[in-house]
Coordinates of C-alpha atoms in Angstrom, one line a residue:
M187 CA 19.4 -8.2 5.4
T188 CA 18.6 -7.2 9.0
A189 CA 21.1 -6.8 11.8
V190 CA 20.8 -9.0 14.8
K191 CA 21.0 -7.2 18.1
T192 CA 23.0 -9.1 20.6
E193 CA 22.0 -8.8 24.3
V194 CA 24.8 -7.9 26.7
E195 CA 24.5 -9.5 30.2
L196 CA 26.1 -7.6 33.1
R197 CA 26.5 -9.7 36.2
E198 CA 28.7 -10.7 39.1
L199 CA 31.1 -13.5 38.4
D200 CA 30.2 -16.8 39.9
G201 CA 32.7 -19.3 41.3
V202 CA 36.4 -20.0 40.8
A203 CA 36.1 -21.1 37.2
E204 CA 34.7 -17.7 36.1
L205 CA 37.3 -15.9 38.3
K206 CA 40.1 -17.9 36.6
R207 CA 38.6 -16.8 33.2
A208 CA 38.8 -13.3 34.5
E209 CA 42.6 -13.8 35.1
D210 CA 43.0 -14.9 31.5
F211 CA 40.8 -12.0 30.4
Q212 CA 43.1 -9.5 32.2
R213 CA 46.2 -11.0 30.5
A214 CA 44.4 -10.8 27.1
V215 CA 43.7 -7.1 27.6
W216 CA 46.8 -5.9 29.3
G217 CA 49.4 -8.4 28.4
A218 CA 51.7 -10.6 30.5
D219 CA 53.7 -7.6 31.8
D220 CA 50.7 -6.4 33.9
P221 CA 50.0 -9.2 36.4
A222 CA 46.4 -10.2 36.6
D223 CA 44.5 -10.0 39.8
N224 CA 44.5 -13.6 41.2
S225 CA 41.3 -15.6 41.3
D226 CA 41.8 -16.7 44.9
L227 CA 42.2 -13.1 46.0
M228 CA 39.2 -11.9 44.0
L229 CA 37.1 -14.7 45.5
A230 CA 38.0 -13.8 49.0
I231 CA 37.4 -10.1 48.4
Q232 CA 34.1 -10.9 46.7
H233 CA 33.0 -12.9 49.8
E234 CA 34.0 -9.9 52.0
G235 CA 31.8 -7.4 50.1
G236 CA 33.8 -6.7 46.9
L237 CA 32.4 -6.7 43.4
V238 CA 33.8 -8.8 40.6
A239 CA 31.6 -8.5 37.6
G240 CA 31.7 -9.0 33.8
A241 CA 29.9 -8.1 30.6
F242 CA 29.0 -11.2 28.6
V243 CA 27.6 -11.9 25.2
E244 CA 26.5 -15.5 24.6
G245 CA 28.8 -16.6 27.4
R246 CA 31.9 -14.8 26.2
M247 CA 33.4 -12.3 28.6
L248 CA 33.8 -8.9 26.9
G249 CA 34.4 -6.7 29.9
F250 CA 35.6 -7.0 33.5
L251 CA 35.3 -4.9 36.6
F252 CA 36.8 -5.5 40.1
G253 CA 36.1 -3.3 43.1
F254 CA 36.7 -3.8 46.8
P255 CA 35.7 -2.3 50.2
T256 CA 37.7 0.5 51.8
K257 CA 38.1 1.5 55.4
D258 CA 35.1 3.6 55.0
P259 CA 32.0 1.3 54.6
Q260 CA 30.3 3.8 52.3
V261 CA 33.2 3.9 49.8
Q262 CA 34.3 1.2 47.3
H263 CA 37.6 1.3 45.5
S264 CA 37.2 0.4 41.9
H265 CA 40.4 -1.4 41.1
R266 CA 40.1 -2.7 37.5
L267 CA 38.0 -2.1 34.5
A268 CA 38.8 -3.8 31.2
V269 CA 37.1 -4.2 27.9
H270 CA 38.4 -6.6 25.3
P271 CA 40.0 -4.8 22.4
D272 CA 37.7 -6.3 19.8
S273 CA 34.7 -5.2 21.9
R274 CA 35.6 -1.5 22.3
G275 CA 33.2 1.1 21.0
M276 CA 30.1 -0.7 22.5
G277 CA 30.0 1.4 25.6
L278 CA 30.8 -1.5 27.8
G279 CA 33.2 0.4 30.1
A280 CA 30.5 2.9 30.9
R281 CA 27.9 0.2 31.3
L282 CA 30.0 -1.7 33.8
K283 CA 30.7 1.5 35.8
W284 CA 26.9 2.2 35.9
Y285 CA 26.3 -1.4 36.9
Q286 CA 28.9 -0.9 39.7
R287 CA 27.1 2.3 40.8
D288 CA 23.7 0.5 41.1
W289 CA 25.3 -2.5 42.8
C290 CA 27.0 -0.2 45.4
L291 CA 23.9 1.9 46.1
A292 CA 21.8 -1.3 46.7
R293 CA 24.3 -2.0 49.5
G294 CA 24.5 1.4 51.0
I295 CA 27.8 2.3 49.4
T296 CA 27.5 5.9 48.3
S297 CA 30.9 6.7 46.8
V298 CA 33.2 4.9 44.4
R299 CA 36.9 5.9 44.0
W300 CA 39.3 4.8 41.4
T301 CA 42.5 5.8 39.7
F302 CA 43.1 6.2 36.0
D303 CA 45.8 7.5 33.7
P304 CA 44.7 11.0 32.6
L305 CA 47.4 10.9 29.9
R306 CA 45.4 8.1 28.1
R307 CA 42.6 9.9 26.3
I308 CA 40.3 6.9 26.3
N309 CA 40.5 6.7 30.2
A310 CA 40.1 10.5 30.7
N311 CA 37.1 10.6 28.3
L312 CA 35.3 7.7 30.1
N313 CA 36.0 8.8 33.6
I314 CA 35.6 12.6 33.3
A315 CA 33.4 13.2 30.2
R316 CA 31.1 10.2 30.3
L317 CA 30.9 9.3 33.9
G318 CA 31.2 12.8 35.4
A319 CA 33.9 11.9 37.8
T320 CA 36.2 14.5 39.3
A321 CA 39.9 14.3 39.8
D322 CA 41.9 16.3 42.4
V323 CA 45.1 14.4 42.9
Y324 CA 47.8 13.2 40.4
L325 CA 50.0 10.4 41.7
P326 CA 52.9 9.6 39.3
D327 CA 53.5 5.9 38.7
Y328 CA 50.6 4.8 40.9

């Protein structure tokens, strides 16, 4: 028996229907206690230069990334990154971050900033060990 390799598609979300799916996706990953970023807001930010992207296999969203412009046109704030619990271990978080890097560089954005919880090992491993980010400020309860 041979294993079937499934192709992962990384791309920007397209239209209100996909952005609403992203709202549902956020709730599925983080639960109802962590309010999802609203599709209307993501749409407006996307039209103003933000990135709302996903990782898909056969049309199913497995990962989500949301970044928006900052006061510095060469910097994007990466606000959210999520991978569905049943899709972890596939490297999707890192792949979405590398997708964001390429997307930003193509638009003259040379730096991406984000926050993460360094007390969560999976976050620290992705951000520091795998992506090579640096951290110089700790903001409690950010």
